[in-house]
mmCIF file with all atom_site columns, C-alpha atoms and ligand atoms in Angstrom:
data_model
loop_
_atom_site.group_PDB
_atom_site.id
_atom_site.type_symbol
_atom_site.label_atom_id
_atom_site.label_alt_id
_atom_site.label_comp_id
_atom_site.label_asym_id
_atom_site.label_entity_id
_atom_site.label_seq_id
_atom_site.pdbx_PDB_ins_code
_atom_site.Cartn_x
_atom_site.Cartn_y
_atom_site.Cartn_z
_atom_site.occupancy
_atom_site.B_iso_or_equiv
_atom_site.pdbx_formal_charge
_atom_site.auth_seq_id
_atom_site.auth_comp_id
_atom_site.auth_asym_id
_atom_site.auth_atom_id
_atom_site.pdbx_PDB_model_num
ATOM   1   C CA  . MET A 1 1   ? -173.679 63.038 29.140 1.00 59.00 ? 173 MET A CA  1
ATOM   2   C CA  . SER A 1 2   ? -170.453 60.915 27.955 1.00 51.00 ? 174 SER A CA  1
ATOM   3   C CA  . LEU A 1 3   ? -167.053 61.871 29.041 1.00 60.00 ? 175 LEU A CA  1
ATOM   4   C CA  . ARG A 1 4   ? -163.784 59.897 28.470 1.00 54.00 ? 176 ARG A CA  1
ATOM   5   C CA  . VAL A 1 5   ? -161.530 59.682 31.635 1.00 56.00 ? 177 VAL A CA  1
ATOM   6   C CA  . ILE A 1 6   ? -158.965 62.387 31.406 1.00 56.00 ? 178 ILE A CA  1
ATOM   7   C CA  . PRO A 1 7   ? -155.586 60.901 32.848 1.00 55.00 ? 179 PRO A CA  1
ATOM   8   C CA  . GLY A 1 8   ? -153.566 62.679 35.349 1.00 51.00 ? 180 GLY A CA  1
ATOM   9   C CA  . ASP A 1 9   ? -149.964 63.983 34.825 1.00 51.00 ? 181 ASP A CA  1
ATOM   10  C CA  . SER A 1 10  ? -146.960 61.961 36.312 1.00 45.00 ? 182 SER A CA  1
ATOM   11  C CA  . ARG A 1 11  ? -146.807 63.888 39.351 1.00 51.00 ? 183 ARG A CA  1
ATOM   12  C CA  . HIS A 1 12  ? -150.332 63.392 40.482 1.00 59.00 ? 184 HIS A CA  1
ATOM   13  C CA  . ALA A 1 13  ? -152.401 60.061 39.506 1.00 84.00 ? 185 ALA A CA  1
ATOM   14  C CA  . ARG A 1 14  ? -155.438 62.283 39.248 1.00 95.00 ? 186 ARG A CA  1
ATOM   15  C CA  . VAL A 1 15  ? -158.246 61.503 36.711 1.00 97.00 ? 187 VAL A CA  1
ATOM   16  C CA  . VAL A 1 16  ? -161.406 63.499 36.001 1.00 98.00 ? 188 VAL A CA  1
ATOM   17  C CA  . ARG A 1 17  ? -164.178 61.064 35.217 1.00 98.00 ? 189 ARG A CA  1
ATOM   18  C CA  . PRO A 1 18  ? -168.062 61.066 35.531 1.00 98.00 ? 190 PRO A CA  1
ATOM   19  C CA  . MET A 1 19  ? -169.494 60.813 39.071 1.00 98.00 ? 191 MET A CA  1
ATOM   20  C CA  . GLN A 1 20  ? -170.967 57.644 40.011 1.00 98.00 ? 192 GLN A CA  1
ATOM   21  C CA  . PHE A 1 21  ? -173.550 56.756 42.570 1.00 98.00 ? 193 PHE A CA  1
ATOM   22  C CA  . THR A 1 22  ? -170.911 55.064 44.711 1.00 98.00 ? 194 THR A CA  1
ATOM   23  C CA  . ASP A 1 23  ? -168.974 58.415 45.001 1.00 98.00 ? 195 ASP A CA  1
ATOM   24  C CA  . LEU A 1 24  ? -171.922 60.267 46.649 1.00 98.00 ? 196 LEU A CA  1
ATOM   25  C CA  . ALA A 1 25  ? -171.033 59.549 50.115 1.00 98.00 ? 197 ALA A CA  1
ATOM   26  C CA  . ALA A 1 26  ? -167.449 61.007 49.717 1.00 98.00 ? 198 ALA A CA  1
ATOM   27  C CA  . VAL A 1 27  ? -168.727 63.997 47.592 1.00 98.00 ? 199 VAL A CA  1
ATOM   28  C CA  . ALA A 1 28  ? -171.396 64.749 50.295 1.00 98.00 ? 200 ALA A CA  1
ATOM   29  C CA  . ALA A 1 29  ? -168.692 64.618 52.999 1.00 98.00 ? 201 ALA A CA  1
ATOM   30  C CA  . LEU A 1 30  ? -166.465 67.000 51.114 1.00 98.00 ? 202 LEU A CA  1
ATOM   31  C CA  . GLU A 1 31  ? -169.324 69.241 50.443 1.00 98.00 ? 203 GLU A CA  1
ATOM   32  C CA  . ALA A 1 32  ? -170.191 69.441 54.156 1.00 98.00 ? 204 ALA A CA  1
ATOM   33  C CA  . ARG A 1 33  ? -166.626 70.438 55.067 1.00 97.00 ? 205 ARG A CA  1
ATOM   34  C CA  . SER A 1 34  ? -166.526 73.189 52.413 1.00 98.00 ? 206 SER A CA  1
ATOM   35  C CA  . TYR A 1 35  ? -169.859 75.137 52.494 1.00 97.00 ? 207 TYR A CA  1
ATOM   36  C CA  . THR A 1 36  ? -171.858 76.958 55.221 1.00 94.00 ? 208 THR A CA  1
ATOM   37  C CA  . LEU A 1 37  ? -175.000 75.930 53.053 1.00 95.00 ? 209 LEU A CA  1
ATOM   38  C CA  . PRO A 1 38  ? -174.098 72.412 52.054 1.00 97.00 ? 210 PRO A CA  1
ATOM   39  C CA  . TRP A 1 39  ? -176.128 70.276 49.405 1.00 98.00 ? 211 TRP A CA  1
ATOM   40  C CA  . SER A 1 40  ? -177.513 67.188 50.955 1.00 97.00 ? 212 SER A CA  1
ATOM   41  C CA  . LEU A 1 41  ? -176.621 63.552 49.739 1.00 98.00 ? 213 LEU A CA  1
ATOM   42  C CA  . ALA A 1 42  ? -180.126 63.332 48.312 1.00 98.00 ? 214 ALA A CA  1
ATOM   43  C CA  . THR A 1 43  ? -179.581 66.586 46.392 1.00 98.00 ? 215 THR A CA  1
ATOM   44  C CA  . PHE A 1 44  ? -176.558 65.208 44.827 1.00 98.00 ? 216 PHE A CA  1
ATOM   45  C CA  . HIS A 1 45  ? -178.291 61.883 44.273 1.00 98.00 ? 217 HIS A CA  1
ATOM   46  C CA  . GLY A 1 46  ? -181.226 63.724 42.486 1.00 97.00 ? 218 GLY A CA  1
ATOM   47  C CA  . GLN A 1 47  ? -178.810 65.604 40.278 1.00 97.00 ? 219 GLN A CA  1
ATOM   48  C CA  . LEU A 1 48  ? -176.828 62.551 39.278 1.00 98.00 ? 220 LEU A CA  1
ATOM   49  C CA  . ALA A 1 49  ? -180.091 60.955 38.201 1.00 97.00 ? 221 ALA A CA  1
ATOM   50  C CA  . ARG A 1 50  ? -180.892 63.710 35.999 1.00 95.00 ? 222 ARG A CA  1
ATOM   51  C CA  . GLU A 1 51  ? -180.415 62.819 32.259 1.00 91.00 ? 223 GLU A CA  1
ATOM   52  C CA  . SER A 1 52  ? -179.463 66.478 31.203 1.00 90.00 ? 224 SER A CA  1
ATOM   53  C CA  . GLY A 1 53  ? -176.864 66.881 33.902 1.00 95.00 ? 225 GLY A CA  1
ATOM   54  C CA  . ILE A 1 54  ? -173.106 66.779 34.084 1.00 97.00 ? 226 ILE A CA  1
ATOM   55  C CA  . CYS A 1 55  ? -171.619 65.379 37.393 1.00 98.00 ? 227 CYS A CA  1
ATOM   56  C CA  . LEU A 1 56  ? -167.755 64.844 37.202 1.00 98.00 ? 228 LEU A CA  1
ATOM   57  C CA  . VAL A 1 57  ? -165.247 64.125 39.949 1.00 98.00 ? 229 VAL A CA  1
ATOM   58  C CA  . CYS A 1 58  ? -161.641 64.446 40.191 1.00 98.00 ? 230 CYS A CA  1
ATOM   59  C CA  . GLU A 1 59  ? -160.142 61.272 41.868 1.00 98.00 ? 231 GLU A CA  1
ATOM   60  C CA  . ASP A 1 60  ? -156.658 61.100 43.217 1.00 96.00 ? 232 ASP A CA  1
ATOM   61  C CA  . ALA A 1 61  ? -155.439 57.545 44.311 1.00 94.00 ? 233 ALA A CA  1
ATOM   62  C CA  . ALA A 1 62  ? -159.044 56.416 44.876 1.00 93.00 ? 234 ALA A CA  1
ATOM   63  C CA  . ARG A 1 63  ? -159.959 59.654 46.893 1.00 97.00 ? 235 ARG A CA  1
ATOM   64  C CA  . ILE A 1 64  ? -162.395 62.215 45.636 1.00 98.00 ? 236 ILE A CA  1
ATOM   65  C CA  . VAL A 1 65  ? -160.540 65.528 45.717 1.00 98.00 ? 237 VAL A CA  1
ATOM   66  C CA  . GLY A 1 66  ? -162.983 67.560 43.762 1.00 98.00 ? 238 GLY A CA  1
ATOM   67  C CA  . TYR A 1 67  ? -166.273 67.625 41.925 1.00 98.00 ? 239 TYR A CA  1
ATOM   68  C CA  . LEU A 1 68  ? -168.284 69.546 39.529 1.00 98.00 ? 240 LEU A CA  1
ATOM   69  C CA  . VAL A 1 69  ? -172.099 69.518 38.896 1.00 98.00 ? 241 VAL A CA  1
ATOM   70  C CA  . ALA A 1 70  ? -173.998 71.391 36.051 1.00 98.00 ? 242 ALA A CA  1
ATOM   71  C CA  . ASP A 1 71  ? -177.177 71.197 34.253 1.00 96.00 ? 243 ASP A CA  1
ATOM   72  C CA  . MET A 1 72  ? -178.945 72.320 31.048 1.00 95.00 ? 244 MET A CA  1
ATOM   73  C CA  . PHE A 1 73  ? -182.158 74.612 31.864 1.00 94.00 ? 245 PHE A CA  1
ATOM   74  C CA  . VAL A 1 74  ? -183.900 75.362 28.504 1.00 92.00 ? 246 VAL A CA  1
ATOM   75  C CA  . ASP A 1 75  ? -180.799 76.104 26.499 1.00 93.00 ? 247 ASP A CA  1
ATOM   76  C CA  . VAL A 1 76  ? -178.416 77.474 28.924 1.00 95.00 ? 248 VAL A CA  1
ATOM   77  C CA  . TRP A 1 77  ? -175.819 75.524 31.096 1.00 96.00 ? 249 TRP A CA  1
ATOM   78  C CA  . HIS A 1 78  ? -176.047 76.409 34.800 1.00 97.00 ? 250 HIS A CA  1
ATOM   79  C CA  . LEU A 1 79  ? -172.689 75.625 36.754 1.00 98.00 ? 251 LEU A CA  1
ATOM   80  C CA  . MET A 1 80  ? -174.233 74.611 39.985 1.00 98.00 ? 252 MET A CA  1
ATOM   81  C CA  . ASN A 1 81  ? -171.484 73.361 42.078 1.00 98.00 ? 253 ASN A CA  1
ATOM   82  C CA  . LEU A 1 82  ? -167.586 73.151 41.884 1.00 98.00 ? 254 LEU A CA  1
ATOM   83  C CA  . CYS A 1 83  ? -165.658 72.288 44.845 1.00 98.00 ? 255 CYS A CA  1
ATOM   84  C CA  . VAL A 1 84  ? -161.878 71.187 45.600 1.00 98.00 ? 256 VAL A CA  1
ATOM   85  C CA  . ALA A 1 85  ? -160.639 69.702 48.914 1.00 98.00 ? 257 ALA A CA  1
ATOM   86  C CA  . GLU A 1 86  ? -158.941 72.326 50.885 1.00 98.00 ? 258 GLU A CA  1
ATOM   87  C CA  . GLU A 1 87  ? -155.526 70.494 51.119 1.00 97.00 ? 259 GLU A CA  1
ATOM   88  C CA  . VAL A 1 88  ? -155.239 70.454 47.172 1.00 98.00 ? 260 VAL A CA  1
ATOM   89  C CA  . ARG A 1 89  ? -156.423 73.876 46.315 1.00 98.00 ? 261 ARG A CA  1
ATOM   90  C CA  . ARG A 1 90  ? -154.256 75.882 43.857 1.00 98.00 ? 262 ARG A CA  1
ATOM   91  C CA  . GLU A 1 91  ? -153.062 72.762 42.229 1.00 98.00 ? 263 GLU A CA  1
ATOM   92  C CA  . HIS A 1 92  ? -155.529 73.194 39.162 1.00 98.00 ? 264 HIS A CA  1
ATOM   93  C CA  . VAL A 1 93  ? -157.979 70.679 40.168 1.00 98.00 ? 265 VAL A CA  1
ATOM   94  C CA  . ALA A 1 94  ? -161.069 73.066 39.543 1.00 98.00 ? 266 ALA A CA  1
ATOM   95  C CA  . SER A 1 95  ? -159.370 74.129 36.292 1.00 98.00 ? 267 SER A CA  1
ATOM   96  C CA  . ARG A 1 96  ? -159.237 70.551 35.076 1.00 98.00 ? 268 ARG A CA  1
ATOM   97  C CA  . LEU A 1 97  ? -162.891 69.930 36.082 1.00 98.00 ? 269 LEU A CA  1
ATOM   98  C CA  . LEU A 1 98  ? -163.739 73.083 34.190 1.00 98.00 ? 270 LEU A CA  1
ATOM   99  C CA  . GLU A 1 99  ? -161.843 71.881 31.081 1.00 98.00 ? 271 GLU A CA  1
ATOM   100 C CA  . ALA A 1 100 ? -163.682 68.543 31.103 1.00 98.00 ? 272 ALA A CA  1
ATOM   101 C CA  . TYR A 1 101 ? -166.952 70.289 31.619 1.00 97.00 ? 273 TYR A CA  1
ATOM   102 C CA  . PHE A 1 102 ? -166.284 72.505 28.572 1.00 97.00 ? 274 PHE A CA  1
ATOM   103 C CA  . ALA A 1 103 ? -165.169 69.601 26.559 1.00 96.00 ? 275 ALA A CA  1
ATOM   104 C CA  . VAL A 1 104 ? -168.433 67.957 27.198 1.00 95.00 ? 276 VAL A CA  1
ATOM   105 C CA  . THR A 1 105 ? -170.676 70.993 26.737 1.00 95.00 ? 277 THR A CA  1
ATOM   106 C CA  . GLU A 1 106 ? -169.118 72.149 23.431 1.00 93.00 ? 278 GLU A CA  1
ATOM   107 C CA  . ARG A 1 107 ? -170.636 69.150 21.809 1.00 89.00 ? 279 ARG A CA  1
ATOM   108 C CA  . HIS A 1 108 ? -174.205 70.110 22.698 1.00 85.00 ? 280 HIS A CA  1
ATOM   109 C CA  . GLY A 1 109 ? -175.896 73.105 21.296 1.00 83.00 ? 281 GLY A CA  1
ATOM   110 C CA  . HIS A 1 110 ? -176.444 75.768 23.852 1.00 88.00 ? 282 HIS A CA  1
ATOM   111 C CA  . ARG A 1 111 ? -176.673 79.693 24.290 1.00 91.00 ? 283 ARG A CA  1
ATOM   112 C CA  . GLY A 1 112 ? -174.232 80.114 27.095 1.00 96.00 ? 284 GLY A CA  1
ATOM   113 C CA  . HIS A 1 113 ? -172.951 79.095 30.633 1.00 97.00 ? 285 HIS A CA  1
ATOM   114 C CA  . THR A 1 114 ? -174.063 81.077 33.786 1.00 97.00 ? 286 THR A CA  1
ATOM   115 C CA  . LEU A 1 115 ? -173.624 80.612 37.613 1.00 98.00 ? 287 LEU A CA  1
ATOM   116 C CA  . GLU A 1 116 ? -173.986 82.394 40.882 1.00 98.00 ? 288 GLU A CA  1
ATOM   117 C CA  . VAL A 1 117 ? -171.246 82.872 43.283 1.00 98.00 ? 289 VAL A CA  1
ATOM   118 C CA  . ARG A 1 118 ? -171.021 84.704 46.698 1.00 98.00 ? 290 ARG A CA  1
ATOM   119 C CA  . VAL A 1 119 ? -169.615 88.147 46.308 1.00 98.00 ? 291 VAL A CA  1
ATOM   120 C CA  . SER A 1 120 ? -167.086 87.352 48.965 1.00 98.00 ? 292 SER A CA  1
ATOM   121 C CA  . ASN A 1 121 ? -165.815 84.456 47.153 1.00 98.00 ? 293 ASN A CA  1
ATOM   122 C CA  . ALA A 1 122 ? -162.648 85.956 45.472 1.00 98.00 ? 294 ALA A CA  1
ATOM   123 C CA  . PRO A 1 123 ? -160.823 82.779 44.633 1.00 98.00 ? 295 PRO A CA  1
ATOM   124 C CA  . ALA A 1 124 ? -163.968 81.413 42.775 1.00 98.00 ? 296 ALA A CA  1
ATOM   125 C CA  . ILE A 1 125 ? -164.664 84.665 41.000 1.00 98.00 ? 297 ILE A CA  1
ATOM   126 C CA  . GLU A 1 126 ? -160.976 84.749 39.929 1.00 98.00 ? 298 GLU A CA  1
ATOM   127 C CA  . LEU A 1 127 ? -161.144 81.233 38.637 1.00 98.00 ? 299 LEU A CA  1
ATOM   128 C CA  . TYR A 1 128 ? -164.316 81.879 36.629 1.00 98.00 ? 300 TYR A CA  1
ATOM   129 C CA  . ARG A 1 129 ? -162.862 85.116 35.207 1.00 98.00 ? 301 ARG A CA  1
ATOM   130 C CA  . SER A 1 130 ? -159.892 83.196 34.128 1.00 98.00 ? 302 SER A CA  1
ATOM   131 C CA  . PHE A 1 131 ? -162.225 80.801 32.143 1.00 98.00 ? 303 PHE A CA  1
ATOM   132 C CA  . GLY A 1 132 ? -163.848 83.783 30.415 1.00 98.00 ? 304 GLY A CA  1
ATOM   133 C CA  . PHE A 1 133 ? -166.860 84.373 32.669 1.00 98.00 ? 305 PHE A CA  1
ATOM   134 C CA  . VAL A 1 134 ? -168.090 87.913 33.187 1.00 98.00 ? 306 VAL A CA  1
ATOM   135 C CA  . SER A 1 135 ? -170.159 89.528 35.844 1.00 98.00 ? 307 SER A CA  1
ATOM   136 C CA  . THR A 1 136 ? -173.431 90.702 34.688 1.00 97.00 ? 308 THR A CA  1
ATOM   137 C CA  . GLY A 1 137 ? -175.302 91.662 37.925 1.00 97.00 ? 309 GLY A CA  1
ATOM   138 C CA  . VAL A 1 138 ? -176.136 90.685 41.484 1.00 98.00 ? 310 VAL A CA  1
ATOM   139 C CA  . ARG A 1 139 ? -178.912 88.600 43.146 1.00 98.00 ? 311 ARG A CA  1
ATOM   140 C CA  . PRO A 1 140 ? -179.418 90.535 46.477 1.00 98.00 ? 312 PRO A CA  1
ATOM   141 C CA  . GLY A 1 141 ? -179.579 88.358 49.597 1.00 98.00 ? 313 GLY A CA  1
ATOM   142 C CA  . TYR A 1 142 ? -179.377 85.128 47.412 1.00 97.00 ? 314 TYR A CA  1
ATOM   143 C CA  . TYR A 1 143 ? -177.849 82.895 50.097 1.00 97.00 ? 315 TYR A CA  1
ATOM   144 C CA  . SER A 1 144 ? -180.419 81.809 52.745 1.00 95.00 ? 316 SER A CA  1
ATOM   145 C CA  . ASP A 1 145 ? -177.888 81.471 55.775 1.00 95.00 ? 317 ASP A CA  1
ATOM   146 C CA  . ASP A 1 146 ? -176.552 84.988 55.894 1.00 96.00 ? 318 ASP A CA  1
ATOM   147 C CA  . ARG A 1 147 ? -178.363 86.803 53.069 1.00 97.00 ? 319 ARG A CA  1
ATOM   148 C CA  . GLU A 1 148 ? -175.176 87.339 51.050 1.00 98.00 ? 320 GLU A CA  1
ATOM   149 C CA  . ASP A 1 149 ? -175.511 88.762 47.632 1.00 98.00 ? 321 ASP A CA  1
ATOM   150 C CA  . ALA A 1 150 ? -174.571 86.549 44.736 1.00 98.00 ? 322 ALA A CA  1
ATOM   151 C CA  . VAL A 1 151 ? -172.572 87.735 41.680 1.00 98.00 ? 323 VAL A CA  1
ATOM   152 C CA  . ILE A 1 152 ? -174.239 86.534 38.446 1.00 98.00 ? 324 ILE A CA  1
ATOM   153 C CA  . MET A 1 153 ? -171.682 85.417 35.876 1.00 98.00 ? 325 MET A CA  1
ATOM   154 C CA  . TRP A 1 154 ? -172.170 84.377 32.238 1.00 97.00 ? 326 TRP A CA  1
ATOM   155 C CA  . LYS A 1 155 ? -169.953 82.915 29.549 1.00 97.00 ? 327 LYS A CA  1
ATOM   156 C CA  . ASP A 1 156 ? -170.647 82.879 25.740 1.00 91.00 ? 328 ASP A CA  1
ATOM   157 C CA  . TRP A 1 157 ? -174.069 84.157 26.266 1.00 89.00 ? 329 TRP A CA  1
ATOM   158 C CA  . GLU A 1 158 ? -175.814 84.291 22.691 1.00 84.00 ? 330 GLU A CA  1
ATOM   159 C CA  . GLY A 1 159 ? -179.154 85.355 23.570 1.00 75.00 ? 331 GLY A CA  1
ATOM   160 C CA  . ASP A 1 160 ? -180.761 88.931 23.499 1.00 64.00 ? 332 ASP A CA  1
ATOM   161 C CA  . SER A 1 161 ? -180.437 89.610 27.259 1.00 52.00 ? 333 SER A CA  1
ATOM   162 C CA  . ALA A 1 162 ? -179.203 87.717 30.499 1.00 46.00 ? 334 ALA A CA  1
HETATM 163 C C1  . COA B 2 .   ? -162.933 77.985 44.108 1.00 56.93 ? 695 COA B C1  1
HETATM 164 C C2  . COA B 2 .   ? -162.122 76.727 44.095 1.00 56.93 ? 695 COA B C2  1
HETATM 165 C C3  . COA B 2 .   ? -163.059 75.654 43.392 1.00 56.93 ? 695 COA B C3  1
HETATM 166 C C4  . COA B 2 .   ? -161.041 76.769 43.185 1.00 56.93 ? 695 COA B C4  1
HETATM 167 O O1  . COA B 2 .   ? -160.307 75.392 43.100 1.00 56.93 ? 695 COA B O1  1
HETATM 168 P P1  . COA B 2 .   ? -158.779 75.231 43.012 1.00 56.93 ? 695 COA B P1  1
HETATM 169 O O2  . COA B 2 .   ? -158.502 73.856 42.507 1.00 56.93 ? 695 COA B O2  1
HETATM 170 O O3  . COA B 2 .   ? -157.953 75.587 43.986 1.00 56.93 ? 695 COA B O3  1
HETATM 171 O O4  . COA B 2 .   ? -158.489 76.263 41.668 1.00 56.93 ? 695 COA B O4  1
HETATM 172 P P2  . COA B 2 .   ? -157.319 76.115 40.521 1.00 56.93 ? 695 COA B P2  1
HETATM 173 O O5  . COA B 2 .   ? -156.156 75.630 41.058 1.00 56.93 ? 695 COA B O5  1
HETATM 174 O O6  . COA B 2 .   ? -157.880 75.372 39.354 1.00 56.93 ? 695 COA B O6  1
HETATM 175 O O7  . COA B 2 .   ? -157.274 77.723 40.130 1.00 56.93 ? 695 COA B O7  1
HETATM 176 C C5  . COA B 2 .   ? -157.222 78.291 38.816 1.00 56.93 ? 695 COA B C5  1
HETATM 177 C C6  . COA B 2 .   ? -156.956 79.729 38.822 1.00 56.93 ? 695 COA B C6  1
HETATM 178 O O8  . COA B 2 .   ? -158.361 80.176 39.570 1.00 56.93 ? 695 COA B O8  1
HETATM 179 C C7  . COA B 2 .   ? -157.813 81.364 40.270 1.00 56.93 ? 695 COA B C7  1
HETATM 180 N N1  . COA B 2 .   ? -157.724 81.088 41.864 1.00 56.93 ? 695 COA B N1  1
HETATM 181 C C8  . COA B 2 .   ? -157.995 79.977 42.436 1.00 56.93 ? 695 COA B C8  1
HETATM 182 N N2  . COA B 2 .   ? -157.916 80.022 43.601 1.00 56.93 ? 695 COA B N2  1
HETATM 183 C C9  . COA B 2 .   ? -157.648 81.322 43.913 1.00 56.93 ? 695 COA B C9  1
HETATM 184 C C10 . COA B 2 .   ? -157.309 82.098 45.213 1.00 56.93 ? 695 COA B C10 1
HETATM 185 N N3  . COA B 2 .   ? -157.341 81.495 46.386 1.00 56.93 ? 695 COA B N3  1
HETATM 186 N N4  . COA B 2 .   ? -156.989 83.314 45.148 1.00 56.93 ? 695 COA B N4  1
HETATM 187 C C11 . COA B 2 .   ? -156.876 83.854 43.879 1.00 56.93 ? 695 COA B C11 1
HETATM 188 N N5  . COA B 2 .   ? -156.981 83.268 42.608 1.00 56.93 ? 695 COA B N5  1
HETATM 189 C C12 . COA B 2 .   ? -157.419 82.000 42.772 1.00 56.93 ? 695 COA B C12 1
HETATM 190 C C13 . COA B 2 .   ? -156.225 81.683 39.887 1.00 56.93 ? 695 COA B C13 1
HETATM 191 O O9  . COA B 2 .   ? -156.384 82.417 38.677 1.00 56.93 ? 695 COA B O9  1
HETATM 192 C C14 . COA B 2 .   ? -155.810 80.236 39.555 1.00 56.93 ? 695 COA B C14 1
HETATM 193 O O10 . COA B 2 .   ? -154.892 80.014 38.730 1.00 56.93 ? 695 COA B O10 1
HETATM 194 P P3  . COA B 2 .   ? -153.167 80.164 39.367 1.00 56.93 ? 695 COA B P3  1
HETATM 195 O O11 . COA B 2 .   ? -153.267 79.106 40.544 1.00 56.93 ? 695 COA B O11 1
HETATM 196 O O12 . COA B 2 .   ? -152.441 79.505 38.156 1.00 56.93 ? 695 COA B O12 1
HETATM 197 O O13 . COA B 2 .   ? -152.810 81.504 39.622 1.00 56.93 ? 695 COA B O13 1
HETATM 198 C C15 . COA B 2 .   ? -162.015 76.170 45.596 1.00 56.93 ? 695 COA B C15 1
HETATM 199 O O14 . COA B 2 .   ? -161.262 77.331 46.200 1.00 56.93 ? 695 COA B O14 1
HETATM 200 C C16 . COA B 2 .   ? -163.013 75.727 46.418 1.00 56.93 ? 695 COA B C16 1
HETATM 201 O O15 . COA B 2 .   ? -163.404 74.531 46.231 1.00 56.93 ? 695 COA B O15 1
HETATM 202 N N6  . COA B 2 .   ? -163.489 76.606 47.208 1.00 56.93 ? 695 COA B N6  1
HETATM 203 C C17 . COA B 2 .   ? -164.685 76.267 48.041 1.00 56.93 ? 695 COA B C17 1
HETATM 204 C C18 . COA B 2 .   ? -165.955 76.021 47.349 1.00 56.93 ? 695 COA B C18 1
HETATM 205 C C19 . COA B 2 .   ? -166.366 77.016 46.364 1.00 56.93 ? 695 COA B C19 1
HETATM 206 O O16 . COA B 2 .   ? -166.322 78.177 46.852 1.00 56.93 ? 695 COA B O16 1
HETATM 207 N N7  . COA B 2 .   ? -166.728 76.906 45.237 1.00 56.93 ? 695 COA B N7  1
HETATM 208 C C20 . COA B 2 .   ? -167.295 77.686 44.234 1.00 56.93 ? 695 COA B C20 1
HETATM 209 C C21 . COA B 2 .   ? -168.603 78.007 44.550 1.00 56.93 ? 695 COA B C21 1
HETATM 210 S S1  . COA B 2 .   ? -169.361 79.121 43.337 1.00 56.93 ? 695 COA B S1  1
#
């Protein structure tokens, strides 16, 4: 999937750009700091190698401060991972990654976007709501470490049922 680089503003020299294989060590390190069930480097590698996927990073002065991974399954986009370094949260890094993601996906035919998020993850749920996702159900015990439930969210669903 192609994406032009979106330049940062004058306060922050931040750009959103496609993830490269050379980013993977930094991405996996940020992932390990951020989740109790982190993806492995191999998982990121496999995802980046997929033709159908979208993998973006937000870079600030040559440092990766956020990333987004999504993939098309059948005709639906699955937002699989979105993460921002703790020290720059609430600075709209995730919002910029999502804006870039929607700019790319709107150029491809699809029947909506879906994701799963921990029921306790209020910041992420609020973020997704602010981008038009709605909760459509719960997957009980979805997370294998503590069996927490996942909220299923959808945006722009155009099918008969979710
Ligand atoms: C969720 C996460 C990606 C948000 O990233 P972020 O860059 O801080 O988000 P943004 O600054 O773009 O926030 C945009 C909006 O989302 C909502 N939001 C984000 N964080 C929030 C928080 N802690 N509390 C309440 N609302 C929040 C707000 O509406 C915010 O807009 P505002 O700041 O103008 O009020 C980040 O907290 C994170 O990486 N968490 C750990 C990993 C994770 O849980 N990822 C999601 C997995 S499904």
